XYZ file of N, CA and C in Angstrom:
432
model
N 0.853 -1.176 0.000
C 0.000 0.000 0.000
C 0.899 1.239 0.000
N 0.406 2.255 -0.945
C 1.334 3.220 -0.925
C 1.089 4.167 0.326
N 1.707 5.265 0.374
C 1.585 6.283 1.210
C 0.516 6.936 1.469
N 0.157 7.522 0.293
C -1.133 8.378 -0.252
C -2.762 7.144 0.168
N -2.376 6.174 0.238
C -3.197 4.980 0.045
C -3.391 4.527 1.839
N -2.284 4.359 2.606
C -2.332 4.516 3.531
C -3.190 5.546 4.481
N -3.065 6.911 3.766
C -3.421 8.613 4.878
C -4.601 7.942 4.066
N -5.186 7.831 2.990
C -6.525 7.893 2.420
C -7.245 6.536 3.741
N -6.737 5.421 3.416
C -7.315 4.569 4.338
C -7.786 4.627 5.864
N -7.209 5.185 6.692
C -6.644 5.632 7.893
C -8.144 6.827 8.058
N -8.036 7.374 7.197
C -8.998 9.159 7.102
C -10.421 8.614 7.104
N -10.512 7.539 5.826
C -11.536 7.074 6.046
C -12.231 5.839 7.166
N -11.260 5.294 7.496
C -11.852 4.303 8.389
C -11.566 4.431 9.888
N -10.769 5.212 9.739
C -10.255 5.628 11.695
C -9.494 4.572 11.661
N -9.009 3.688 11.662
C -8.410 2.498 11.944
C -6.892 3.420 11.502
N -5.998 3.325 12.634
C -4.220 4.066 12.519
C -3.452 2.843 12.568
N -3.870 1.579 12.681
C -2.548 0.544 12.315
C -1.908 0.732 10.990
N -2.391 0.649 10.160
C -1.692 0.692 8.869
C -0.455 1.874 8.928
N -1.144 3.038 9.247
C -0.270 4.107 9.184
C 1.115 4.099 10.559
N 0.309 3.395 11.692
C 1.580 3.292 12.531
C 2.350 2.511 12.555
N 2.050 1.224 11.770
C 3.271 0.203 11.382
C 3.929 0.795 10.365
N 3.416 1.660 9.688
C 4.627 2.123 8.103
C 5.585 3.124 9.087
N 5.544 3.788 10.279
C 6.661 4.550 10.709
C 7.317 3.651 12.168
N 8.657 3.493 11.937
C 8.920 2.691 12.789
C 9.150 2.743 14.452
N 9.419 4.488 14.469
C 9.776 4.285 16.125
C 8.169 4.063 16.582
N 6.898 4.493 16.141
C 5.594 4.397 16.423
C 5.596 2.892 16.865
N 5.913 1.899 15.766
C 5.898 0.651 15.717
C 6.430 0.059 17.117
N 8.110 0.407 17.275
C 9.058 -0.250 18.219
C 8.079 0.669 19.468
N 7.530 1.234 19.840
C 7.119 1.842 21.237
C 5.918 1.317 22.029
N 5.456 1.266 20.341
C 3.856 0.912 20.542
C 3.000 1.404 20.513
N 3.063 2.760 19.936
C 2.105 3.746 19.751
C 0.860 3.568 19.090
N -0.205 3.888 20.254
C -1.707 3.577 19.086
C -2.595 5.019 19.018
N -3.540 5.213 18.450
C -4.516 6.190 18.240
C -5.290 6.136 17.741
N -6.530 6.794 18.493
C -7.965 6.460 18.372
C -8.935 7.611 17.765
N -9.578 7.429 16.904
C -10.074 9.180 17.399
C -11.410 9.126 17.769
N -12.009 10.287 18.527
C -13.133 10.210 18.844
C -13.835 11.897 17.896
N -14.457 11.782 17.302
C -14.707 12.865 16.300
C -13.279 13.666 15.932
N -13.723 14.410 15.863
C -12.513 14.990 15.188
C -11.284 14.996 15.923
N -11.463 14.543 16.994
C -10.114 14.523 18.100
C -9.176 13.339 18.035
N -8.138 13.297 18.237
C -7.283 12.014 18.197
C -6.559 12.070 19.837
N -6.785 10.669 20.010
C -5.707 10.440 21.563
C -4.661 9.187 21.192
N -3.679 9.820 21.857
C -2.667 9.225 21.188
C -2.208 8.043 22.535
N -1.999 6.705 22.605
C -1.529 6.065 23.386
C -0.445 4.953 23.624
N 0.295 5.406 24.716
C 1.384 4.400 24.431
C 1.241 3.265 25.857
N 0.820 2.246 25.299
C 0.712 0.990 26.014
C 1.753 0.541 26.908
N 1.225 -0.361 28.104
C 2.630 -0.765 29.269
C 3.620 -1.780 28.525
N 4.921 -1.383 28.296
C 5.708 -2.086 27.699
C 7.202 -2.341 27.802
N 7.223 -3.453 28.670
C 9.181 -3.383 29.483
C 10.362 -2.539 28.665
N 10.057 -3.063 27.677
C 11.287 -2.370 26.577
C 10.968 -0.929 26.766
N 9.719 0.171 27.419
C 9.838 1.486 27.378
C 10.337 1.543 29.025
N 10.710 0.947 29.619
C 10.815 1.548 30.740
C 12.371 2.012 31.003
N 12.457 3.120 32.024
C 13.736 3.361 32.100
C 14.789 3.086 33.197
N 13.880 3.373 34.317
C 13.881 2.635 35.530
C 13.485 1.439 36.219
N 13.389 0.414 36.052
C 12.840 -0.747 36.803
C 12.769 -0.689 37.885
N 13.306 0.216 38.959
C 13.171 0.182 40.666
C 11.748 0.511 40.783
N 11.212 1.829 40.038
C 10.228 3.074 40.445
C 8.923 1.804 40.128
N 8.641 1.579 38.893
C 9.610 1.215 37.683
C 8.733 2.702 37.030
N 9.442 2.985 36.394
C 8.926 3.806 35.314
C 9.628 4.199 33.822
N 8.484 4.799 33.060
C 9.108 4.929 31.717
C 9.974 5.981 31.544
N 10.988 5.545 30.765
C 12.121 6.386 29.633
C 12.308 7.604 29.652
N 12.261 8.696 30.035
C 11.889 9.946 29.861
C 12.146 10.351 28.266
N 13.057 9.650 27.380
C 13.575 9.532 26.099
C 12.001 9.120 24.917
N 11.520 8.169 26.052
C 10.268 7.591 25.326
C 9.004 8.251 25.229
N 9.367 9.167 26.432
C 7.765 10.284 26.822
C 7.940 11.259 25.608
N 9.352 11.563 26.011
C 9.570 12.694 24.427
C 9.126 11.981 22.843
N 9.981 11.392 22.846
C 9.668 10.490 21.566
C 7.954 9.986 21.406
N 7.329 9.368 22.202
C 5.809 9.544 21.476
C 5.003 10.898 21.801
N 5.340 11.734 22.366
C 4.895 13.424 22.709
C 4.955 13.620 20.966
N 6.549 13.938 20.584
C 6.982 14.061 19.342
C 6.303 13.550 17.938
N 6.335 12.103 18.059
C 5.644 10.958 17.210
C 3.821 11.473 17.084
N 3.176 11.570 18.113
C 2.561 12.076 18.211
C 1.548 13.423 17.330
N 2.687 14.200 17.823
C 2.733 15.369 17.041
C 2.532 15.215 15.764
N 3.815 15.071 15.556
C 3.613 14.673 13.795
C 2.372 14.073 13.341
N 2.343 12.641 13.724
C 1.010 11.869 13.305
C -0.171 13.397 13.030
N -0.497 13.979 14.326
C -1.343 14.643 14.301
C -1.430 15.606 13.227
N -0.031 16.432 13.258
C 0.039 17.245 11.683
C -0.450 16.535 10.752
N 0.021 15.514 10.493
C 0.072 14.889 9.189
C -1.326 14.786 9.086
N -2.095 14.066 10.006
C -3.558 14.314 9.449
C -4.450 15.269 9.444
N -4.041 16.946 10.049
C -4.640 17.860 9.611
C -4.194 18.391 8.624
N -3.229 17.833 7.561
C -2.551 18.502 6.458
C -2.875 17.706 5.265
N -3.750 16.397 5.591
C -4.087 15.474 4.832
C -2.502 15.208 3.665
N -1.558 15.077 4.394
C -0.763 14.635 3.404
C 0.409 13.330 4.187
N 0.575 12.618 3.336
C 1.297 12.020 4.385
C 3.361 11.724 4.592
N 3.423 12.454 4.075
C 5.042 13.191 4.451
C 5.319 13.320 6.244
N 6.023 13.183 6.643
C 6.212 13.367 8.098
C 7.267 14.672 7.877
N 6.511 15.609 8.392
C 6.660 17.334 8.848
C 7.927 17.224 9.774
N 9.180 17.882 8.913
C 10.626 17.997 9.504
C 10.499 18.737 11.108
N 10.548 18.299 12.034
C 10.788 18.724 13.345
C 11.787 19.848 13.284
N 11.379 21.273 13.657
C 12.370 22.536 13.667
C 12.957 23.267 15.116
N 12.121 22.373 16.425
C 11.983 22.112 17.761
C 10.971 21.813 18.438
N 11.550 21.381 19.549
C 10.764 20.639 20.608
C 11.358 20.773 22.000
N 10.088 21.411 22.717
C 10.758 21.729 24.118
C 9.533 20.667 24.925
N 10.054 20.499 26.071
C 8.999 19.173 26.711
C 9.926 19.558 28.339
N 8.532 19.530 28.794
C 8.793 19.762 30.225
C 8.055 18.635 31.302
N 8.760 18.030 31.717
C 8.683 16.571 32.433
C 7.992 17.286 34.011
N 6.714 16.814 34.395
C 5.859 17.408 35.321
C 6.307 16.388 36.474
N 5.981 15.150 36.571
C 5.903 13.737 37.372
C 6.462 12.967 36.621
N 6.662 12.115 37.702
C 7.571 10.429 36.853
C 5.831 9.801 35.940
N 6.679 9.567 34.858
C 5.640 8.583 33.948
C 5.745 6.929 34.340
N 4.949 6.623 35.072
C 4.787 5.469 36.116
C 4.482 4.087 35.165
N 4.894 2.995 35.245
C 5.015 1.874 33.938
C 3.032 1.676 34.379
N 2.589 2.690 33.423
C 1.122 2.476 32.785
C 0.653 2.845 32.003
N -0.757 3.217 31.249
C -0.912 3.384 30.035
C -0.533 4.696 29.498
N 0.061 5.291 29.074
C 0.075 6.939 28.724
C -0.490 7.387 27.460
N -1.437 8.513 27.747
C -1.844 9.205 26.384
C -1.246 10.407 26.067
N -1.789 11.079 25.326
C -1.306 11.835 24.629
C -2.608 12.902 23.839
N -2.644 14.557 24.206
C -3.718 14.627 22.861
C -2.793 16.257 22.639
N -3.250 16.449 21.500
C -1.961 17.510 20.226
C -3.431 18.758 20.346
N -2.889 19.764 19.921
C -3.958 21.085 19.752
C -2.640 21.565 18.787
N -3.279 22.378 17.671
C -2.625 23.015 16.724
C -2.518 24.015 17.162
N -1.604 25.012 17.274
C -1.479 26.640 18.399
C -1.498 27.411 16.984
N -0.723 27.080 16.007
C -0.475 27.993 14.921
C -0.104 26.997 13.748
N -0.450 27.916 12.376
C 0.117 27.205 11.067
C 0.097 28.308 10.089
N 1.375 28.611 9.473
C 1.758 29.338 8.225
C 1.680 28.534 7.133
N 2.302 28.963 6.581
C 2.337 28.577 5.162
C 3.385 27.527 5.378
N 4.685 27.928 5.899
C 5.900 26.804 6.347
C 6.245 26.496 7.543
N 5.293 26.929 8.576
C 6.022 26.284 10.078
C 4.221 26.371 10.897
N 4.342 25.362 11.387
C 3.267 24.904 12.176
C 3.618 24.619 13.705
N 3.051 24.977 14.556
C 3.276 24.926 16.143
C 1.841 23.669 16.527
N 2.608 22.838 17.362
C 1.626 22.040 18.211
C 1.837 22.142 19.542
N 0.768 21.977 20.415
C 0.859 21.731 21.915
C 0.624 20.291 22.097
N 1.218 19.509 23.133
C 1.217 18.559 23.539
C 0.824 18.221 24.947
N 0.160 17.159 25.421
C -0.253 17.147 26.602
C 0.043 15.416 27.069
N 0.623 15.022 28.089
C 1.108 13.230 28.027
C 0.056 13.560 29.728
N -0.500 12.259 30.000
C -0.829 12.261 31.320
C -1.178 10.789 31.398
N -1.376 10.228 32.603
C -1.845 8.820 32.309
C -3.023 8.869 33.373
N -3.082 8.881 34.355
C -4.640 8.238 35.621
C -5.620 9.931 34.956
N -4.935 10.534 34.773
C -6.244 11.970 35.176
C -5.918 13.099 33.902
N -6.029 13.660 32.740
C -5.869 15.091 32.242
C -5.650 16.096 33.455
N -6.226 16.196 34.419
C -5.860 16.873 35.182
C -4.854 17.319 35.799
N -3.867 16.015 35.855
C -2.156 15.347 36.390
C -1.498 14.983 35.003
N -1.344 16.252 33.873
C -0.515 15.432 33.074
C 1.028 15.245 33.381
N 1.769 14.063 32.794
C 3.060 13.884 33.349
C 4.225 15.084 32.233
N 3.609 15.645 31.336
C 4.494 16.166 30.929
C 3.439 16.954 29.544
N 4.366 18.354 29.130
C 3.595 19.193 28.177
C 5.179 19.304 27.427
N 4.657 19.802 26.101
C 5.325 19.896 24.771
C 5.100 21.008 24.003
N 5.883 21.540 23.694
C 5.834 22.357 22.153
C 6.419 21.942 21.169
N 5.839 21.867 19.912
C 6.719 21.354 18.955
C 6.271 22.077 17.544
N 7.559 22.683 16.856
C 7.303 23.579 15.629
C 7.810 22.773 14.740
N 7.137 22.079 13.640
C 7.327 21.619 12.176
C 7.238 22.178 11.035
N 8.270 22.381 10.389
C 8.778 22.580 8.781
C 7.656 21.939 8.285
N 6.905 22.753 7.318
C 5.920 21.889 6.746
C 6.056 21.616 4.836
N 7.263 22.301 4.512
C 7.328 21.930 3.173
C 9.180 22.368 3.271
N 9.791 21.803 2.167
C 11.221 22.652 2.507
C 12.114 23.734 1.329
């Protein structure tokens, strides 16, 4: 399945496996996403290989960034209906609480979009939105 064939599939059926097995760190983490109308939540499942600590135990702080990030993108990509993954131009992420080995989500808000640079907000929390474990900014190159 091509690319274009993939974002088309995905748009129409809600179903994001197709599209998250074609990118690989999504794949190796475990990243899934659901949407509920027009909203997408992004989730990364309990999984030994993400953890960073085994005492606490908790996850990666490398891994919170990385699907915050992953995330992101995904999310561009499907308000841009194209499916290119949008060059990362920064990303700042501010770690609130330890991300505790359980389910973590994720949901993106678009802050801004030009013509060539797009801003997302990021939000990771796992028991409550209320207690998220960590927030994000992230500005993507959207053509080059």
């Amino acid at each position: 399945m091509t690319s274009p064939e993939i974002l088309n599939h995905t748009q129409q059926t809600g179903d994001f496996s197709r599209m998250l097995e074609s990118i690989p760190y999504a794949r190796f983490i475990g990243l899934q996403c659901d949407r509920f109308g027009d909203d997408l939540i992004f989730r990364l499942p309990t999984k030994p290989e993400n953890l960073g600590n085994p005492i606490l135990p908790a996850i990666h702080g490398g891994v919170i960034g990385g699907f915050m990030e992953t995330s992101a993108a995904i999310y561009l990509m499907m308000s841009q209906d194209t499916f290119r993954v949008p060059k990362i131009v920064d990303f700042s992420l501010d770690y609130l609480r330890a991300g505790l080995d359980r389910e973590t989500f994720a949901e993106c808000h678009l802050t801004r979009q030009g013509n060539r640079v797009a801003n997302v907000q990021v939000t990771a929390w796992q028991k409550s939105r209320r207690q998220p474990i960590a927030t994000a900014r992230a500005h993507f190159l959207l053509n080059d």
